[in-house]
Amino acid sequence: MLQTALHYSHQLLRDVVLPGDTVVDGTVGNGHDTLFLADLVGSQGHVYGFDIQGQAIDTSRQKLTEAGLASRTTLFHQGHETVAQVLNSEVIVKAAIFNLGYLPKSDKTIITRKETTLVALTSLLPKLAVGGRIIVVIYYGHEGGDTEKDGVMAFVKDIPQREYNVLSYQFINQQNNPPILIAIERKKTSQP
Ligand code: SAH
């Protein structure tokens, strides 16, 4: 069966993330992806997570502690647009994931926004390891969602193909704005 965007995002991460890697969860939310990544990076790796909602950070931190994975994670109660300030300039990121939109069962007006999402993506592109991937799952069915989707799609379409591969994955016959998964991969060798 073709995989949902959520499952496929995990597959794309699992394919490249190895024990010892440094990775980023740009939208911690319920902590599901943070836990998944913390498992992949092992005890020598590290996950840096961001969310502007304190509640999301607190509950995720608790889940990580219960799973015994807290020591390999650092969660910031601040926007992902600060990623370049937080990560040392020499840090190489193997993978990053962003789930855009609002947090389900929470305040629908607290959403990711084009301006800050693009700052985060722009900051991460040069930090990405060769063969590394940035996954962006775009949910856009909510108020303000279309503006962000259009901005992100325009941005990723313009990423130079010489250095990066960019994939778009979506069930195009589904109702109700099925999410779009974008995968950005840094190529192994720069090609003309
Ligand atoms: N729509 C997805 C979940 C998105 S959760 C789904 O249905 O599965 C998006 C998360 O991003 C929320 O927890 C929200 O608080 C967070 N967020 C919003 N703006 C942010 C920013 N600038 N930096 C980091 N996180 C942000």
Short mmCIF file of C-alpha atoms and ligand atoms in Angstrom, two decimals:
data_model
loop_
_atom_site.label_atom_id
_atom_site.label_comp_id
_atom_site.label_asym_id
_atom_site.label_seq_id
_atom_site.Cartn_x
_atom_site.Cartn_y
_atom_site.Cartn_z
CA MET A 1 0.00 0.00 0.00
CA LEU A 2 1.14 3.53 -0.65
CA GLN A 3 2.13 5.09 2.64
CA THR A 4 0.45 8.06 4.28
CA ALA A 5 2.52 11.25 4.41
CA LEU A 6 3.12 10.59 8.11
CA HIS A 7 4.42 7.06 7.56
CA TYR A 8 6.43 8.07 4.54
CA SER A 9 8.06 10.91 6.50
CA HIS A 10 9.31 8.35 9.04
CA GLN A 11 10.51 6.04 6.29
CA LEU A 12 12.50 8.86 4.69
CA LEU A 13 14.10 9.68 8.04
CA ARG A 14 14.81 6.06 8.96
CA ASP A 15 16.61 5.60 5.63
CA VAL A 16 19.30 8.16 6.46
CA VAL A 17 19.53 8.73 10.21
CA LEU A 18 22.25 6.67 11.93
CA PRO A 19 23.30 6.34 15.56
CA GLY A 20 25.40 9.36 16.54
CA ASP A 21 23.68 11.79 14.15
CA THR A 22 22.44 15.26 14.99
CA VAL A 23 18.86 15.95 13.85
CA VAL A 24 16.21 18.66 14.25
CA ASP A 25 12.51 18.47 15.01
CA GLY A 26 11.30 21.89 13.87
CA THR A 27 7.77 21.46 15.26
CA VAL A 28 7.76 19.31 18.40
CA GLY A 29 3.96 19.43 18.92
CA ASN A 30 2.88 16.21 20.63
CA GLY A 31 6.46 14.92 20.61
CA HIS A 32 5.77 11.96 18.38
CA ASP A 33 8.53 12.75 15.87
CA THR A 34 10.93 13.83 18.61
CA LEU A 35 10.62 10.40 20.23
CA PHE A 36 10.98 8.66 16.90
CA LEU A 37 14.15 10.64 16.11
CA ALA A 38 15.59 10.19 19.62
CA ASP A 39 15.34 6.44 19.10
CA LEU A 40 17.11 6.62 15.71
CA VAL A 41 20.07 8.77 16.83
CA GLY A 42 21.00 6.47 19.73
CA SER A 43 22.77 7.45 22.92
CA GLN A 44 25.59 9.24 21.06
CA GLY A 45 23.31 11.30 18.82
CA HIS A 46 21.19 14.35 19.55
CA VAL A 47 17.78 15.78 18.72
CA TYR A 48 17.17 19.54 18.88
CA GLY A 49 13.46 20.31 19.07
CA PHE A 50 11.55 23.58 18.77
CA ASP A 51 8.02 24.69 19.58
CA ILE A 52 6.50 28.04 20.48
CA GLN A 53 3.88 26.40 22.75
CA GLY A 54 5.13 25.73 26.27
CA GLN A 55 2.51 23.02 26.72
CA ALA A 56 3.90 21.10 23.73
CA ILE A 57 7.43 21.34 25.09
CA ASP A 58 6.40 20.27 28.60
CA THR A 59 4.36 17.23 27.59
CA SER A 60 6.97 16.12 25.07
CA ARG A 61 9.76 16.47 27.60
CA GLN A 62 7.77 14.29 29.98
CA LYS A 63 7.22 11.63 27.30
CA LEU A 64 10.95 11.63 26.52
CA THR A 65 11.83 11.28 30.19
CA GLU A 66 9.40 8.38 30.61
CA ALA A 67 10.97 6.68 27.57
CA GLY A 68 14.47 7.22 28.98
CA LEU A 69 15.42 9.38 25.98
CA ALA A 70 15.62 12.84 27.57
CA SER A 71 19.43 12.97 27.71
CA ARG A 72 19.74 12.79 23.93
CA THR A 73 17.30 15.65 23.32
CA THR A 74 17.29 19.41 23.84
CA LEU A 75 13.91 21.08 23.52
CA PHE A 76 13.62 24.82 23.01
CA HIS A 77 10.50 26.76 23.87
CA GLN A 78 11.14 29.08 20.95
CA GLY A 79 10.58 29.26 17.22
CA HIS A 80 12.44 27.12 14.69
CA GLU A 81 13.48 30.36 12.97
CA THR A 82 16.13 30.61 15.73
CA VAL A 83 17.79 27.32 14.70
CA ALA A 84 20.90 29.06 13.33
CA GLN A 85 21.39 30.92 16.63
CA VAL A 86 20.99 27.78 18.69
CA LEU A 87 23.13 25.32 16.75
CA ASN A 88 26.85 25.89 16.67
CA SER A 89 27.84 26.93 13.15
CA GLU A 90 29.95 23.77 12.71
CA VAL A 91 27.10 21.39 13.53
CA ILE A 92 26.12 19.16 10.63
CA VAL A 93 22.47 18.13 10.60
CA LYS A 94 21.63 14.71 9.17
CA ALA A 95 17.88 15.25 9.07
CA ALA A 96 15.14 17.65 10.05
CA ILE A 97 11.37 17.39 10.12
CA PHE A 98 8.66 20.03 10.12
CA ASN A 99 4.95 19.37 10.51
CA LEU A 100 3.26 22.57 9.49
CA GLY A 101 -0.14 23.86 10.53
CA TYR A 102 -1.71 23.82 13.99
CA LEU A 103 -1.42 21.25 16.75
CA PRO A 104 -4.46 18.91 16.62
CA LYS A 105 -6.79 19.23 19.65
CA SER A 106 -5.11 22.50 20.57
CA ASP A 107 -5.43 26.20 19.72
CA LYS A 108 -6.12 26.36 15.96
CA THR A 109 -4.89 29.94 15.77
CA ILE A 110 -1.34 29.00 16.77
CA ILE A 111 -0.01 27.98 13.38
CA THR A 112 3.31 27.82 11.61
CA ARG A 113 3.79 30.72 9.22
CA LYS A 114 5.49 31.16 5.90
CA GLU A 115 7.94 33.85 7.06
CA THR A 116 9.36 31.89 9.98
CA THR A 117 9.18 28.50 8.23
CA LEU A 118 11.28 29.89 5.37
CA VAL A 119 13.85 31.35 7.77
CA ALA A 120 14.21 27.90 9.37
CA LEU A 121 14.55 26.11 6.02
CA THR A 122 17.05 28.68 4.72
CA SER A 123 19.13 28.26 7.89
CA LEU A 124 19.13 24.46 7.69
CA LEU A 125 20.00 23.98 4.01
CA PRO A 126 23.73 24.79 4.40
CA LYS A 127 23.93 22.75 7.63
CA LEU A 128 22.57 19.63 5.99
CA ALA A 129 24.93 16.66 5.74
CA VAL A 130 25.67 15.21 2.33
CA GLY A 131 22.92 12.61 1.88
CA GLY A 132 20.92 14.29 4.65
CA ARG A 133 17.23 15.14 4.35
CA ILE A 134 14.80 17.84 5.44
CA ILE A 135 11.19 16.65 5.49
CA VAL A 136 8.37 19.19 5.49
CA VAL A 137 4.82 17.93 5.84
CA ILE A 138 2.53 20.75 4.79
CA TYR A 139 -0.96 20.74 6.31
CA TYR A 140 -2.89 23.63 4.81
CA GLY A 141 -6.63 23.06 5.32
CA HIS A 142 -6.85 25.73 8.03
CA GLU A 143 -7.15 29.52 7.90
CA GLY A 144 -3.77 30.84 6.76
CA GLY A 145 -2.65 27.44 5.52
CA ASP A 146 -2.77 28.27 1.82
CA THR A 147 -0.49 31.27 2.21
CA GLU A 148 2.13 29.15 3.93
CA LYS A 149 1.76 26.28 1.44
CA ASP A 150 2.21 28.60 -1.53
CA GLY A 151 5.24 30.25 0.04
CA VAL A 152 6.92 26.97 0.95
CA MET A 153 6.20 25.40 -2.45
CA ALA A 154 7.65 28.43 -4.28
CA PHE A 155 10.73 28.30 -2.05
CA VAL A 156 11.45 24.57 -2.45
CA LYS A 157 10.89 24.65 -6.22
CA ASP A 158 13.74 27.16 -6.42
CA ILE A 159 16.32 25.18 -4.43
CA PRO A 160 19.27 24.62 -6.80
CA GLN A 161 19.13 21.12 -8.30
CA ARG A 162 22.88 21.08 -8.58
CA GLU A 163 23.14 20.50 -4.85
CA TYR A 164 19.75 19.24 -3.68
CA ASN A 165 17.00 16.88 -4.78
CA VAL A 166 13.48 18.01 -3.91
CA LEU A 167 10.53 15.61 -3.89
CA SER A 168 6.82 16.32 -3.52
CA TYR A 169 4.49 13.50 -2.39
CA GLN A 170 0.72 13.83 -2.07
CA PHE A 171 -2.45 11.80 -2.61
CA ILE A 172 -3.95 14.02 -5.30
CA ASN A 173 -7.38 12.36 -5.45
CA GLN A 174 -8.22 12.83 -1.76
CA GLN A 175 -10.75 15.31 -0.40
CA ASN A 176 -10.08 17.87 2.32
CA ASN A 177 -6.58 19.10 1.51
CA PRO A 178 -4.43 16.01 2.00
CA PRO A 179 -1.00 16.97 3.36
CA ILE A 180 1.90 17.50 0.97
CA LEU A 181 5.18 15.90 1.94
CA ILE A 182 8.30 17.68 0.71
CA ALA A 183 11.66 15.94 0.99
CA ILE A 184 14.85 17.92 0.39
CA GLU A 185 17.99 15.83 0.08
CA ARG A 186 21.55 17.07 -0.20
CA LYS A 187 23.18 15.32 -3.13
CA LYS A 188 26.24 13.17 -2.62
CA THR A 189 28.18 14.93 -5.33
CA SER A 190 27.40 18.29 -6.86
CA GLN A 191 26.29 17.72 -10.41
CA PRO A 192 26.06 20.23 -13.19
N1 SAH B 1 -0.80 19.87 11.44
C1 SAH B 1 0.04 18.79 11.95
C2 SAH B 1 0.67 19.15 13.25
C3 SAH B 1 1.35 20.47 13.23
S1 SAH B 1 1.89 20.85 14.80
C4 SAH B 1 -0.82 17.55 12.14
O1 SAH B 1 -2.03 17.63 11.95
O2 SAH B 1 -0.27 16.50 12.48
C5 SAH B 1 2.67 22.37 14.53
C6 SAH B 1 3.41 22.77 15.75
O3 SAH B 1 4.26 23.84 15.36
C7 SAH B 1 2.53 23.29 16.89
O4 SAH B 1 2.81 22.59 18.06
C8 SAH B 1 2.94 24.78 17.00
O5 SAH B 1 2.96 25.24 18.34
C9 SAH B 1 4.32 24.75 16.43
N2 SAH B 1 4.82 26.02 15.90
C10 SAH B 1 4.17 27.04 15.35
N3 SAH B 1 5.02 28.01 14.96
C11 SAH B 1 6.27 27.57 15.27
C12 SAH B 1 7.59 28.12 15.13
N4 SAH B 1 7.79 29.30 14.57
N5 SAH B 1 8.61 27.38 15.57
C13 SAH B 1 8.43 26.17 16.14
N6 SAH B 1 7.21 25.61 16.29
C14 SAH B 1 6.14 26.30 15.87
#
